[in-house]
Amino acid sequence: MIPEEEIKNAIAANYFQKFDCTKILGKIDFAVKIKRPKNAVDFNDEYLLWAEAKQKPANIPAMLAQLVLTIGKARTFDKILPPSFLGCYDSEKIAFVPYSEIQDIFYQNDFNWNVAPSNHDTKEFRQVHGQIKKIVENNLQQTYLFYFERDDSELRRFINNNFIAGKTGTTAIKIDKNNFLHVYNKWCATVKPTIQVNDWSAAKKHGIIDGDFYLADLLSDENKTLKEKLFVLLRTNHYELDRKINETGMESLLTTGFSDNQKAHALFWAKYDRPPHEDYWDFMVERRDLLVPQDVRERKGSFFTPQIWVELSQRYLADLLGDDWQDEYYVWDCAAGTGNLLAGLTNKYHIWASTLDKQDVDVMRDRIKNGANLLEEHVFQFDFLNDDFSKLPESLQKIINHPQLRKRLIIYINPPYAETAKKETQNKNRINKRGVSFTKTRVEYADKIGIATKELSAQFSTRIYDKCHTAMLAQFSKLKVVQGPNFLKFRNFFKVDFQKGFVVPANTFDNVTGDFPIGFMIWKLDGKKEIDKIKLDIFDETANHIGNKTFYAYDENIFITDWFRKYHTRTEGRNNIGAIGLYGSDFQHNNFIRITNCENHPNRWTYITANNLIEACIYFTVRKVIPADWLNDRDQFLFPNKKWETDFEFQNNCLAYTLFNTNVSAKEGVNHWIPFTESEVGAPTGFDSHFMASFLSGKIIRNAYADLFEQLETEEKNAKTGWKKGKKCEFSKEAQAVLAAGRELWKYYHSQKNSNINAALYDIKEHFQGRNGTGKMNPRSTNEKYNELIGNLREALRILTAKITPKVYEYEFLKK
């Protein structure tokens, strides 16, 4: 069971991240207020919600009653301006009631507010509970109930529309021709089960379908259907249907009501603005044929597009092309699977769906028999990457072959993301995926798009661009098409005009793993532009809009690995103090970028010496200070401008950061990375190497030695070889704080028994934290003094990281 505090934290993070939920307001469980700048003064906090929270599923009136007693006992409303809403939530649902609907309870006479709000057995609790229950049941249109799993998108819209500074009243979700099917599907799950129809199949035989009840609800105002010529009419608290003139010449009709006294109906429609704009009424009635439940299935192994992204992608198409786009354009999903991407489209005469697998074709045709909005003649088996276009239905060929009609064709797809071989099989014995490696498309276009043919999605894009030029492509895909270094040749071929799009986390798609972005991008294929950059809206895993981001295309030889290559050294010798990994130039490879003092390294490493130490630390630091996440996973680190060369503070900040983030260990070899002298840290004996302390103090200068460690043995020998003292490293106050925190940690370590005189930070952590049964280092120590000291070091590093990060962009190691 989820702890109550964890539920509170999750609700705040998932739904109210734009607001301040940190204020503890007396004994109110959860309070949401408008965020204010830290330096803001002279105004009162504006609260939007006070809520009761429960760990287990609970009764809404009971939760609200406890909240009201809590507020009334403290007279919170006398001290702080009350919020727009009171609310309550548990692990499965959340409810909102306008404060104005309940406020009269606080001013009733002769009421004892001093009872314990959590005691549900008092007469005061029972009294308030009864009052709230009456308010809720008598005015369900003002009670907004959302189940987290089922109503996630509606809840987010409700919050976005109503949690606004200074706003009074509520804003409901509008329904139009592009979302009325999605609303219908939710209505089927919520309202339909409460309508007193025992056998929907029998009703269908008499020409009445559930969609008739939905239309009666939808086209109504104050629960009275406005359009009389419907099969079913809503009459406040019941439906009228099967109206006809009987043998007496009088009208007869059937009626049916609700099994729950219309509660689910009221709660559902409270979220929506009814009726829709009158311009949509005739369209919605004419498309009654769409209003049948659709059994959208997923076959194991298919890349099933989540409904939340289907709906959002169709909204983007409508925003770009207009509300009537489905009547003015043709749609072909040439990687349809079981057709779920087409759910919600309304004009079946303008939709074609093809798929490689006959079983998927059978699924779609079976859905058509159950009311899916497709034509059997427009659903067909077609191997897009291998078959000739002459195999397409004649109706679709006419559009593709007609220059003007083709401009009205939208290829709307979420193709598979398979590559020729998985990463774990990238070796000489790997077995490539036959369906990717040996398509006709890959063979035909290999010279045009190069290595990009290894990916199926690129093969789809390429053939669509070539065979359906001047059409539009609305495609879900990885961002490699824009960012991938291996897609340079593809971008030179795929010259298009970007129109609109968004990105979402890949792991929200079934059968897709990994933390990277998947984009929905709309392209005009008759463009002549090479892709330079595109700006996409960002949505998190629950469809909350969190900003936008520019994704850049990259040329060859502009990456950080190209810059650092001129500082490589592969020469083995005693002047080497460690080695650093050289893998990729994007965030997803950052875990491979490590500094060690191991003696044996694979080819993708270079040694570190006094001559390239600063550049190695810069390379390491800029790869590490900005955390990798799903959104920046494919962003590329670049060849910097020259400004870093004269910024010695930045260079030394990178050095200080690196010193406390390596994987160097005294167990692997000589530790040349101790930045302190023995006296600074109270070491009992001498270190095996004084390289780093000497470097920081200026006793080592670059390119001024034949054999570094011989020079460090004695000052006399140094003098004989013509050695000159270098410049001491000057550190920023942030870097000095890091060194000071590290010094205290080393001191404490060397006060322990059995300390290793040459220990690196990695060894010190291992000493105090130990390892668990699997051999993994524990996250904390039982030694509280150590925990304090390592915490101080981490905090100092966090502050230093914040100072370094802007320079990463200023010196163009990364683009914003």
XYZ file of N, CA, C and O in Angstrom, residues 27 44 135 145 160 162 179 189 256 317 342 352 395 407 459 476 490 589 600 750:
80
model
N -3.272 22.175 9.974
C -3.413 20.724 9.873
C -4.105 20.299 8.584
O -4.542 19.159 8.461
N -0.673 39.110 -0.514
C -0.993 37.906 0.218
C -0.890 36.696 -0.694
O -1.064 36.796 -1.912
N -25.152 18.658 -0.316
C -24.632 19.618 -1.299
C -24.136 18.897 -2.542
O -24.440 19.279 -3.676
N -15.124 15.210 -10.209
C -14.486 13.972 -9.765
C -13.665 13.386 -10.898
O -14.157 13.239 -12.017
N -5.336 22.995 -15.598
C -4.789 24.060 -16.440
C -5.805 25.168 -16.679
O -5.455 26.353 -16.758
N -8.534 25.949 -14.739
C -9.186 26.526 -13.565
C -8.245 26.970 -12.461
O -8.651 27.770 -11.617
N -12.553 15.836 -31.164
C -12.388 15.075 -29.929
C -13.678 14.415 -29.451
O -13.692 13.757 -28.418
N -17.311 4.277 -20.756
C -16.749 3.645 -19.560
C -17.368 4.174 -18.276
O -17.371 3.480 -17.261
N -36.377 5.589 -20.038
C -35.473 4.850 -19.158
C -34.638 5.854 -18.384
O -34.418 6.994 -18.836
N -2.696 18.006 -35.922
C -3.100 18.064 -37.323
C -4.255 19.039 -37.519
O -4.283 19.808 -38.484
N -5.483 5.258 -36.059
C -6.582 5.847 -36.817
C -7.834 6.037 -35.971
O -8.831 6.595 -36.449
N -7.078 5.132 -45.487
C -6.565 3.833 -45.933
C -5.604 3.308 -44.858
O -4.869 4.087 -44.230
N -8.140 3.073 -55.712
C -8.579 4.361 -55.177
C -7.414 5.139 -54.569
O -7.357 6.367 -54.688
N -1.077 16.289 -53.075
C -0.789 17.352 -52.112
C -1.744 17.309 -50.927
O -1.467 17.899 -49.876
N 13.865 3.968 -43.362
C 13.479 3.364 -44.632
C 12.061 3.798 -45.019
O 11.789 4.105 -46.187
N 5.429 9.554 -36.147
C 6.104 9.336 -34.873
C 7.462 8.694 -35.173
O 7.535 7.731 -35.942
N 21.213 11.128 -44.962
C 19.757 11.080 -45.051
C 19.190 12.492 -45.140
O 18.303 12.777 -45.958
N 25.946 8.306 -24.129
C 27.243 7.646 -23.951
C 28.004 8.151 -22.723
O 29.128 7.701 -22.466
N 45.449 -1.362 -18.045
C 45.007 -1.930 -19.314
C 43.703 -1.266 -19.761
O 42.712 -1.232 -19.029
N 42.011 9.635 7.295
C 43.338 9.261 7.779
C 43.417 9.200 9.300
O 44.440 8.765 9.848
